[in-house]
Amino acid sequence: MTNLPPIIADWFATKGWSPRAHQLDVLNSWEQGASALLIAPTGAGKTLAGFLPTLTDLIEGKHEGLHTLYISPLKALAVDVARNLTIPIMEMKLPIKVETRTGDTPASRRARQRTDPPQILLTTPEQMALLLSHPEAARMFGSLKRIVLDELHALVTSKRGDLLSLAIARLSVLAPSMRITALSATVARPDLLRDWIGQPAPQAPTHLLTAQGGAQPVLSILRTDERLPWAGHSANYSHRALYDTIKDHKTTLLFVNTRSQAEMLFQGLWAINDDMLPIALHHGSLSVEQRRKVEAAMVSGNLKAVVCTSTLDLGIDWGDVDLVVQVGAPKGSSRMLQRIGRANHRLDEPSKAMLVPSNRFEVLECEAALEAVAENQQDSEDPIQGGYDVLAQHILGMACAAPFFADDLYEEIQHAWPYKDLPRAQFDRILDFVATGGYALRAYERYARLRKTGEGMWRIANPQVAQQYRLNVGTIVEEPMVKVRLVRSRSFKKGQTTGPIGRGGRVLGEMEEYFFGTLAIGDTFMFGGEIVAFEGMKDNEVYVSRAQSADPKIPSYMGGKFPLSTYLAQRVRRIMDTPEDWPKLPDSVSDWLRLQQFASVLPSRNSLLVETFPRGAQNYLVCYPFEGRLAHQTLGMLLTRRLERARARPLGFVASEYALAIWGLGDLSALIRTDRLSLDDLFSEDMLGDDLEDWLDESALMKRTFRNCAIISGLIERRHPGKEKTGRQITMSSDLIYDVLYQHEPDHILIQATRRDAARGLLDIERLGHMLRRIRTHIVHKPLDRISPLAVPVMLDIGKEPIFGEGRESAMADAADELMREALAGRDS
């Protein structure tokens, strides 16, 4: 059995602890010269397990330079781990230097770290890419022994994971003896993740380690006498019950899925906060100072509750959190398990969590999540194939560090799991794009970023290329952001501000630029938990002042929405298809399903229900795939094209997470009944061929996706020394380049990357294809003379007006009542 150094063993003893078996297993793997993937439940001491070999190694022998690199998906997590690691190091009086390096680290410290690194450095994938682009990288990382990858499952399913894998492949060249320890609590397919970390050093073994035990979490769904909404995601009905729950616990984390939901929930709780409970807000658009202030208050136990997004759902130990609340459906069991683990962050104590559905369909999803968590079923996504735009960014970064031979870099890149099967011809095309911009752009000098030396090596064309690369490195492309600056308050009249904009004021955070194009001067909206008025906009800054308003707008953020997982979708279909399970549902939901049984039929778990009915002057087709909004939106786009060809005269469609509704002037029931429209043909898989290609050729979505690929690849730069492009400038540049490439080089490497991204991220083509195969010859058509009860939620989304606050809730409730009366009119109970 592995023996701990006496100083560490004594430290465990003074705490009254004993090292856990999986912590010693990680140490044993290190001593055998192996990498390891440790899968352990939240609170099992994964972080200490990851650093135990480092502490042991540094105690037993002096080490000059960087020894261990810890890479986290979140800046806040890196800071938290550094704090938790520094405490035992100080208590053991070890001469070990620990530092963090994130975008918030002062520039002077980041510069010093390149030449004088600490023994343990905690950072993010973006900072890794930045460090590797400097000429000092070989010297800085030559001493590296270990890499600790925390919450790896959260990285490998995105382009950040591509960037990380390429960085690790480079590190395996600079430090051939380094080994990896990866940590995760939620992994559906461990073997894939083990292969992912083993790819850079295939000659060394990679051990799969698991921790046993862990108390079963205690989960519940909010039960309230308040009326459960038919649709929407605000969950306003739950605010009073949530407030009472917060009062009954030490510290409550309230997770939501989007930033706009966070703002609404925070505002709703403050409106009824008669006891002046310390409740805070935390999401990615708030300023760094405000987020750090909230995090410090949580650590010190000064907050009663925090409303947050995914910014706090990974690994961070928040002390006295004794309840996690998920407002809105969790969308996946692995994500729910991850968030549940924030409560009672200890292995032997059960985490306590409560789910709060926002509408009636979400009740079914919450019940499905409850079952999945109880069975410890994981539905985390698999690692993805590498993006061409990320590889282009990496190639440029390597040239910034030092000239390279193409053969050497290609061999190195194949040691990154997402690129292990990359054909040489494709690599050469991407290299040519980085060097010249490609065939259609090579005549423009500004796209010439690499030059070939007489020895056949590739180097940067000029020093400005490296400067621009380092300003723009990374794969996170949000909607164009602007700073929101608070200026001095002034007098208000009917919610309008008057007079000139005041000087000074602090930055509240950042918001997506497009939102302000919908506002007029004086319009009020919520940001950072307070109501502000729009005063004006100049360059990349928006000016706001504090305001008072009964109906402020809620910003609608483009990012932060999660798709319903395939696994939960299957469980939702099963619940609907199993009436004996309905008694556990709220009466309003079980009654709704029974009314659907009476008025139409219910979707079965293996078929697709298609309802057709007239309403007013139009006819409707509503189907219930339960495959998530992205797949449904794509299905709607393709079905309307087919209905046009069938002369069914479609007018539009609307998609939710659970259903799709299409409306038009043609009598769809009659067309299907007379075999002039075949549902099997309508929902045939071949729609993902020419129909999809034709639609993509016409779609603005391709241009939006191309913009992101162009930014990541470095073709379009967001930042220049001392200034930043506006969203409008970036869009104009990318649209112009897209048109040129599409016309003159339609197989350009960035056009290929754009098509792959659109299929995977924005259209969910793979999932849609699985659904179409699943329902083949299993489509149930139910012609009706009026709307069905199950169609009410998705029909509420048709023609929805942008009403905010209580007025929106009331309007939707009235509309739902009217639709239900219509659905049941003339039917005997």
mmCIF file of N, CA and C in Angstrom, residues 73-174:
data_model
loop_
_atom_site.group_PDB
_atom_site.id
_atom_site.type_symbol
_atom_site.label_atom_id
_atom_site.label_comp_id
_atom_site.label_asym_id
_atom_site.label_seq_id
_atom_site.Cartn_x
_atom_site.Cartn_y
_atom_site.Cartn_z
ATOM 1 N N PRO A 73 -12.258 24.645 -15.727
ATOM 2 C CA PRO A 73 -13.143 25.276 -16.703
ATOM 3 C C PRO A 73 -13.644 26.647 -16.260
ATOM 4 N N LEU A 74 -13.492 26.993 -14.984
ATOM 5 C CA LEU A 74 -14.002 28.256 -14.463
ATOM 6 C C LEU A 74 -12.910 29.018 -13.728
ATOM 7 N N LYS A 75 -12.865 30.337 -13.933
ATOM 8 C CA LYS A 75 -11.933 31.163 -13.181
ATOM 9 C C LYS A 75 -12.222 31.081 -11.686
ATOM 10 N N ALA A 76 -13.511 31.126 -11.325
ATOM 11 C CA ALA A 76 -13.880 31.096 -9.911
ATOM 12 C C ALA A 76 -13.438 29.797 -9.257
ATOM 13 N N LEU A 77 -13.497 28.699 -10.011
ATOM 14 C CA LEU A 77 -13.086 27.407 -9.461
ATOM 15 C C LEU A 77 -11.581 27.380 -9.224
ATOM 16 N N ALA A 78 -10.800 27.938 -10.144
ATOM 17 C CA ALA A 78 -9.352 27.986 -9.962
ATOM 18 C C ALA A 78 -8.984 28.787 -8.716
ATOM 19 N N VAL A 79 -9.648 29.911 -8.525
ATOM 20 C CA VAL A 79 -9.381 30.749 -7.346
ATOM 21 C C VAL A 79 -9.770 30.005 -6.075
ATOM 22 N N ASP A 80 -10.905 29.314 -6.101
ATOM 23 C CA ASP A 80 -11.376 28.584 -4.924
ATOM 24 C C ASP A 80 -10.437 27.437 -4.577
ATOM 25 N N VAL A 81 -9.996 26.690 -5.593
ATOM 26 C CA VAL A 81 -9.080 25.572 -5.355
ATOM 27 C C VAL A 81 -7.749 26.087 -4.815
ATOM 28 N N ALA A 82 -7.273 27.208 -5.349
ATOM 29 C CA ALA A 82 -6.022 27.779 -4.848
ATOM 30 C C ALA A 82 -6.142 28.103 -3.360
ATOM 31 N N ARG A 83 -7.279 28.669 -2.975
ATOM 32 C CA ARG A 83 -7.489 28.994 -1.559
ATOM 33 C C ARG A 83 -7.513 27.718 -0.712
ATOM 34 N N ASN A 84 -8.228 26.710 -1.172
ATOM 35 C CA ASN A 84 -8.340 25.466 -0.403
ATOM 36 C C ASN A 84 -7.031 24.682 -0.371
ATOM 37 N N LEU A 85 -6.192 24.855 -1.396
ATOM 38 C CA LEU A 85 -4.907 24.172 -1.417
ATOM 39 C C LEU A 85 -3.876 24.897 -0.548
ATOM 40 N N THR A 86 -3.955 26.210 -0.544
ATOM 41 C CA THR A 86 -2.988 27.001 0.220
ATOM 42 C C THR A 86 -3.118 26.746 1.721
ATOM 43 N N ILE A 87 -4.327 26.511 2.204
ATOM 44 C CA ILE A 87 -4.535 26.309 3.644
ATOM 45 C C ILE A 87 -3.748 25.110 4.172
ATOM 46 N N PRO A 88 -3.893 23.890 3.603
ATOM 47 C CA PRO A 88 -3.090 22.771 4.127
ATOM 48 C C PRO A 88 -1.597 22.966 3.916
ATOM 49 N N ILE A 89 -1.190 23.622 2.831
ATOM 50 C CA ILE A 89 0.236 23.875 2.606
ATOM 51 C C ILE A 89 0.796 24.750 3.730
ATOM 52 N N MET A 90 0.013 25.771 4.112
ATOM 53 C CA MET A 90 0.452 26.637 5.209
ATOM 54 C C MET A 90 0.445 25.878 6.531
ATOM 55 N N GLU A 91 -0.589 25.058 6.743
ATOM 56 C CA GLU A 91 -0.682 24.315 8.006
ATOM 57 C C GLU A 91 0.459 23.309 8.150
ATOM 58 N N MET A 92 0.903 22.736 7.018
ATOM 59 C CA MET A 92 2.032 21.802 7.059
ATOM 60 C C MET A 92 3.375 22.513 6.958
ATOM 61 N N LYS A 93 3.321 23.869 6.818
ATOM 62 C CA LYS A 93 4.537 24.688 6.724
ATOM 63 C C LYS A 93 5.448 24.211 5.591
ATOM 64 N N LEU A 94 4.833 23.967 4.440
ATOM 65 C CA LEU A 94 5.588 23.504 3.278
ATOM 66 C C LEU A 94 6.039 24.702 2.437
ATOM 67 N N PRO A 95 7.283 24.704 1.965
ATOM 68 C CA PRO A 95 7.775 25.821 1.139
ATOM 69 C C PRO A 95 7.347 25.657 -0.322
ATOM 70 N N ILE A 96 6.053 25.613 -0.537
ATOM 71 C CA ILE A 96 5.508 25.395 -1.885
ATOM 72 C C ILE A 96 4.748 26.646 -2.312
ATOM 73 N N LYS A 97 5.062 27.133 -3.496
ATOM 74 C CA LYS A 97 4.453 28.357 -4.009
ATOM 75 C C LYS A 97 3.286 28.011 -4.929
ATOM 76 N N VAL A 98 2.110 28.589 -4.646
ATOM 77 C CA VAL A 98 0.894 28.349 -5.427
ATOM 78 C C VAL A 98 0.382 29.680 -5.954
ATOM 79 N N GLU A 99 0.065 29.732 -7.243
ATOM 80 C CA GLU A 99 -0.487 30.956 -7.830
ATOM 81 C C GLU A 99 -1.587 30.598 -8.822
ATOM 82 N N THR A 100 -2.467 31.569 -9.069
ATOM 83 C CA THR A 100 -3.480 31.430 -10.107
ATOM 84 C C THR A 100 -3.113 32.311 -11.293
ATOM 85 N N ARG A 101 -3.644 31.941 -12.439
ATOM 86 C CA ARG A 101 -3.465 32.757 -13.642
ATOM 87 C C ARG A 101 -4.760 32.686 -14.435
ATOM 88 N N THR A 102 -5.541 33.758 -14.392
ATOM 89 C CA THR A 102 -6.788 33.862 -15.159
ATOM 90 C C THR A 102 -6.813 35.215 -15.848
ATOM 91 N N GLY A 103 -7.902 35.496 -16.535
ATOM 92 C CA GLY A 103 -8.039 36.805 -17.156
ATOM 93 C C GLY A 103 -8.095 37.938 -16.152
ATOM 94 N N ASP A 104 -8.367 37.620 -14.882
ATOM 95 C CA ASP A 104 -8.437 38.641 -13.834
ATOM 96 C C ASP A 104 -7.095 38.885 -13.151
ATOM 97 N N THR A 105 -6.068 38.065 -13.463
ATOM 98 C CA THR A 105 -4.753 38.215 -12.843
ATOM 99 C C THR A 105 -4.073 39.467 -13.395
ATOM 100 N N PRO A 106 -3.455 40.297 -12.530
ATOM 101 C CA PRO A 106 -2.768 41.501 -13.017
ATOM 102 C C PRO A 106 -1.737 41.170 -14.086
ATOM 103 N N ALA A 107 -1.599 42.058 -15.070
ATOM 104 C CA ALA A 107 -0.688 41.817 -16.195
ATOM 105 C C ALA A 107 0.752 41.671 -15.728
ATOM 106 N N SER A 108 1.151 42.395 -14.699
ATOM 107 C CA SER A 108 2.529 42.304 -14.214
ATOM 108 C C SER A 108 2.821 40.914 -13.673
ATOM 109 N N ARG A 109 1.878 40.319 -12.959
ATOM 110 C CA ARG A 109 2.095 38.975 -12.424
ATOM 111 C C ARG A 109 2.121 37.948 -13.548
ATOM 112 N N ARG A 110 1.230 38.110 -14.539
ATOM 113 C CA ARG A 110 1.218 37.165 -15.657
ATOM 114 C C ARG A 110 2.539 37.204 -16.425
ATOM 115 N N ALA A 111 3.105 38.407 -16.588
ATOM 116 C CA ALA A 111 4.392 38.522 -17.278
ATOM 117 C C ALA A 111 5.487 37.851 -16.470
ATOM 118 N N ARG A 112 5.500 38.048 -15.172
ATOM 119 C CA ARG A 112 6.524 37.437 -14.313
ATOM 120 C C ARG A 112 6.425 35.922 -14.302
ATOM 121 N N GLN A 113 5.182 35.382 -14.377
ATOM 122 C CA GLN A 113 4.995 33.929 -14.325
ATOM 123 C C GLN A 113 5.636 33.217 -15.506
ATOM 124 N N ARG A 114 5.808 33.910 -16.627
ATOM 125 C CA ARG A 114 6.412 33.260 -17.798
ATOM 126 C C ARG A 114 7.890 32.951 -17.580
ATOM 127 N N THR A 115 8.559 33.769 -16.774
ATOM 128 C CA THR A 115 9.989 33.551 -16.532
ATOM 129 C C THR A 115 10.271 33.018 -15.128
ATOM 130 N N ASP A 116 9.356 33.247 -14.204
ATOM 131 C CA ASP A 116 9.549 32.782 -12.828
ATOM 132 C C ASP A 116 8.240 32.165 -12.329
ATOM 133 N N PRO A 117 7.898 30.983 -12.839
ATOM 134 C CA PRO A 117 6.604 30.394 -12.482
ATOM 135 C C PRO A 117 6.633 29.818 -11.067
ATOM 136 N N PRO A 118 5.464 29.681 -10.443
ATOM 137 C CA PRO A 118 5.391 28.987 -9.155
ATOM 138 C C PRO A 118 5.532 27.485 -9.372
ATOM 139 N N GLN A 119 5.599 26.749 -8.275
ATOM 140 C CA GLN A 119 5.660 25.291 -8.411
ATOM 141 C C GLN A 119 4.302 24.714 -8.812
ATOM 142 N N ILE A 120 3.224 25.361 -8.376
ATOM 143 C CA ILE A 120 1.863 24.945 -8.740
ATOM 144 C C ILE A 120 1.147 26.146 -9.333
ATOM 145 N N LEU A 121 0.676 26.008 -10.555
ATOM 146 C CA LEU A 121 -0.037 27.085 -11.235
ATOM 147 C C LEU A 121 -1.440 26.616 -11.580
ATOM 148 N N LEU A 122 -2.445 27.399 -11.198
ATOM 149 C CA LEU A 122 -3.843 27.061 -11.455
ATOM 150 C C LEU A 122 -4.373 28.026 -12.504
ATOM 151 N N THR A 123 -4.900 27.477 -13.605
ATOM 152 C CA THR A 123 -5.254 28.340 -14.725
ATOM 153 C C THR A 123 -6.415 27.756 -15.518
ATOM 154 N N THR A 124 -6.671 28.323 -16.709
ATOM 155 C CA THR A 124 -7.782 27.937 -17.580
ATOM 156 C C THR A 124 -7.245 27.571 -18.960
ATOM 157 N N PRO A 125 -8.047 26.927 -19.814
ATOM 158 C CA PRO A 125 -7.554 26.562 -21.157
ATOM 159 C C PRO A 125 -7.096 27.765 -21.972
ATOM 160 N N GLU A 126 -7.790 28.888 -21.849
ATOM 161 C CA GLU A 126 -7.420 30.068 -22.635
ATOM 162 C C GLU A 126 -6.044 30.590 -22.230
ATOM 163 N N GLN A 127 -5.780 30.625 -20.916
ATOM 164 C CA GLN A 127 -4.473 31.087 -20.459
ATOM 165 C C GLN A 127 -3.369 30.112 -20.854
ATOM 166 N N MET A 128 -3.706 28.822 -20.916
ATOM 167 C CA MET A 128 -2.723 27.843 -21.379
ATOM 168 C C MET A 128 -2.322 28.133 -22.823
ATOM 169 N N ALA A 129 -3.307 28.370 -23.676
ATOM 170 C CA ALA A 129 -3.013 28.681 -25.075
ATOM 171 C C ALA A 129 -2.157 29.938 -25.179
ATOM 172 N N LEU A 130 -2.470 30.915 -24.339
ATOM 173 C CA LEU A 130 -1.709 32.161 -24.342
ATOM 174 C C LEU A 130 -0.261 31.925 -23.918
ATOM 175 N N LEU A 131 -0.051 31.169 -22.854
ATOM 176 C CA LEU A 131 1.301 30.882 -22.378
ATOM 177 C C LEU A 131 2.119 30.139 -23.432
ATOM 178 N N LEU A 132 1.486 29.180 -24.105
ATOM 179 C CA LEU A 132 2.211 28.369 -25.089
ATOM 180 C C LEU A 132 2.577 29.151 -26.342
ATOM 181 N N SER A 133 1.978 30.322 -26.535
ATOM 182 C CA SER A 133 2.289 31.131 -27.719
ATOM 183 C C SER A 133 3.521 32.008 -27.518
ATOM 184 N N HIS A 134 4.111 31.995 -26.314
ATOM 185 C CA HIS A 134 5.285 32.829 -26.031
ATOM 186 C C HIS A 134 6.570 32.039 -26.257
ATOM 187 N N PRO A 135 7.640 32.707 -26.670
ATOM 188 C CA PRO A 135 8.921 32.010 -26.870
ATOM 189 C C PRO A 135 9.452 31.350 -25.596
ATOM 190 N N GLU A 136 9.041 31.864 -24.418
ATOM 191 C CA GLU A 136 9.524 31.291 -23.152
ATOM 192 C C GLU A 136 8.842 29.978 -22.800
ATOM 193 N N ALA A 137 7.866 29.524 -23.603
ATOM 194 C CA ALA A 137 7.063 28.345 -23.240
ATOM 195 C C ALA A 137 7.939 27.110 -23.018
ATOM 196 N N ALA A 138 8.920 26.889 -23.899
ATOM 197 C CA ALA A 138 9.748 25.677 -23.768
ATOM 198 C C ALA A 138 10.487 25.663 -22.440
ATOM 199 N N ARG A 139 10.998 26.820 -22.017
ATOM 200 C CA ARG A 139 11.724 26.872 -20.748
ATOM 201 C C ARG A 139 10.761 26.779 -19.566
ATOM 202 N N MET A 140 9.605 27.432 -19.679
ATOM 203 C CA MET A 140 8.656 27.444 -18.568
ATOM 204 C C MET A 140 8.095 26.058 -18.290
ATOM 205 N N PHE A 141 7.757 25.318 -19.348
ATOM 206 C CA PHE A 141 7.084 24.026 -19.165
ATOM 207 C C PHE A 141 8.031 22.832 -19.229
ATOM 208 N N GLY A 142 9.309 23.076 -19.444
ATOM 209 C CA GLY A 142 10.250 21.967 -19.528
ATOM 210 C C GLY A 142 10.366 21.178 -18.230
ATOM 211 N N SER A 143 10.063 21.825 -17.094
ATOM 212 C CA SER A 143 10.163 21.160 -15.789
ATOM 213 C C SER A 143 8.862 20.512 -15.346
ATOM 214 N N LEU A 144 7.811 20.621 -16.171
ATOM 215 C CA LEU A 144 6.474 20.166 -15.768
ATOM 216 C C LEU A 144 6.441 18.654 -15.541
ATOM 217 N N LYS A 145 5.841 18.244 -14.417
ATOM 218 C CA LYS A 145 5.700 16.827 -14.089
ATOM 219 C C LYS A 145 4.247 16.346 -14.154
ATOM 220 N N ARG A 146 3.314 17.208 -13.763
ATOM 221 C CA ARG A 146 1.926 16.751 -13.662
ATOM 222 C C ARG A 146 0.967 17.812 -14.210
ATOM 223 N N ILE A 147 -0.152 17.324 -14.767
ATOM 224 C CA ILE A 147 -1.292 18.173 -15.117
ATOM 225 C C ILE A 147 -2.504 17.618 -14.391
ATOM 226 N N VAL A 148 -3.228 18.483 -13.700
ATOM 227 C CA VAL A 148 -4.482 18.105 -13.043
ATOM 228 C C VAL A 148 -5.618 18.781 -13.798
ATOM 229 N N LEU A 149 -6.508 17.984 -14.382
ATOM 230 C CA LEU A 149 -7.652 18.495 -15.142
ATOM 231 C C LEU A 149 -8.908 18.327 -14.290
ATOM 232 N N ASP A 150 -9.457 19.419 -13.827
ATOM 233 C CA ASP A 150 -10.622 19.363 -12.945
ATOM 234 C C ASP A 150 -11.903 19.502 -13.755
ATOM 235 N N GLU A 151 -12.932 18.747 -13.345
ATOM 236 C CA GLU A 151 -14.240 18.791 -14.013
ATOM 237 C C GLU A 151 -14.071 18.620 -15.523
ATOM 238 N N LEU A 152 -13.305 17.604 -15.916
ATOM 239 C CA LEU A 152 -12.956 17.424 -17.322
ATOM 240 C C LEU A 152 -14.192 17.263 -18.203
ATOM 241 N N HIS A 153 -15.243 16.638 -17.680
ATOM 242 C CA HIS A 153 -16.459 16.424 -18.478
ATOM 243 C C HIS A 153 -17.044 17.732 -18.985
ATOM 244 N N ALA A 154 -16.792 18.835 -18.260
ATOM 245 C CA ALA A 154 -17.349 20.126 -18.648
ATOM 246 C C ALA A 154 -16.574 20.772 -19.785
ATOM 247 N N LEU A 155 -15.408 20.239 -20.115
ATOM 248 C CA LEU A 155 -14.570 20.834 -21.151
ATOM 249 C C LEU A 155 -14.592 20.062 -22.461
ATOM 250 N N VAL A 156 -14.649 18.736 -22.396
ATOM 251 C CA VAL A 156 -14.393 17.927 -23.595
ATOM 252 C C VAL A 156 -15.530 17.979 -24.605
ATOM 253 N N THR A 157 -16.658 18.573 -24.258
ATOM 254 C CA THR A 157 -17.784 18.622 -25.188
ATOM 255 C C THR A 157 -17.871 19.960 -25.916
ATOM 256 N N SER A 158 -16.835 20.775 -25.806
ATOM 257 C CA SER A 158 -16.872 22.102 -26.426
ATOM 258 C C SER A 158 -15.547 22.402 -27.112
ATOM 259 N N LYS A 159 -15.497 23.534 -27.804
ATOM 260 C CA LYS A 159 -14.254 23.933 -28.463
ATOM 261 C C LYS A 159 -13.171 24.289 -27.449
ATOM 262 N N ARG A 160 -13.558 24.617 -26.230
ATOM 263 C CA ARG A 160 -12.540 24.836 -25.191
ATOM 264 C C ARG A 160 -11.779 23.535 -24.947
ATOM 265 N N GLY A 161 -12.486 22.413 -25.047
ATOM 266 C CA GLY A 161 -11.825 21.126 -24.913
ATOM 267 C C GLY A 161 -10.868 20.858 -26.061
ATOM 268 N N ASP A 162 -11.239 21.276 -27.277
ATOM 269 C CA ASP A 162 -10.323 21.158 -28.417
ATOM 270 C C ASP A 162 -9.039 21.938 -28.148
ATOM 271 N N LEU A 163 -9.211 23.169 -27.688
ATOM 272 C CA LEU A 163 -8.057 24.022 -27.401
ATOM 273 C C LEU A 163 -7.188 23.409 -26.312
ATOM 274 N N LEU A 164 -7.832 22.868 -25.275
ATOM 275 C CA LEU A 164 -7.098 22.234 -24.184
ATOM 276 C C LEU A 164 -6.333 21.005 -24.679
ATOM 277 N N SER A 165 -6.964 20.186 -25.497
ATOM 278 C CA SER A 165 -6.306 18.969 -25.981
ATOM 279 C C SER A 165 -5.071 19.302 -26.803
ATOM 280 N N LEU A 166 -5.152 20.362 -27.603
ATOM 281 C CA LEU A 166 -3.998 20.779 -28.408
ATOM 282 C C LEU A 166 -2.876 21.307 -27.513
ATOM 283 N N ALA A 167 -3.251 22.015 -26.449
ATOM 284 C CA ALA A 167 -2.254 22.517 -25.505
ATOM 285 C C ALA A 167 -1.542 21.357 -24.813
ATOM 286 N N ILE A 168 -2.305 20.342 -24.422
ATOM 287 C CA ILE A 168 -1.700 19.183 -23.750
ATOM 288 C C ILE A 168 -0.787 18.430 -24.701
ATOM 289 N N ALA A 169 -1.194 18.341 -25.976
ATOM 290 C CA ALA A 169 -0.327 17.689 -26.966
ATOM 291 C C ALA A 169 1.011 18.425 -27.076
ATOM 292 N N ARG A 170 0.985 19.750 -27.040
ATOM 293 C CA ARG A 170 2.228 20.510 -27.076
ATOM 294 C C ARG A 170 3.039 20.292 -25.791
ATOM 295 N N LEU A 171 2.359 20.251 -24.637
ATOM 296 C CA LEU A 171 3.053 20.025 -23.365
ATOM 297 C C LEU A 171 3.720 18.647 -23.335
ATOM 298 N N SER A 172 3.101 17.663 -23.996
ATOM 299 C CA SER A 172 3.695 16.318 -24.017
ATOM 300 C C SER A 172 4.996 16.300 -24.792
ATOM 301 N N VAL A 173 5.207 17.299 -25.666
ATOM 302 C CA VAL A 173 6.478 17.438 -26.386
ATOM 303 C C VAL A 173 7.487 18.207 -25.542
ATOM 304 N N LEU A 174 7.013 19.279 -24.891
ATOM 305 C CA LEU A 174 7.916 20.103 -24.086
ATOM 306 C C LEU A 174 8.340 19.385 -22.803
#
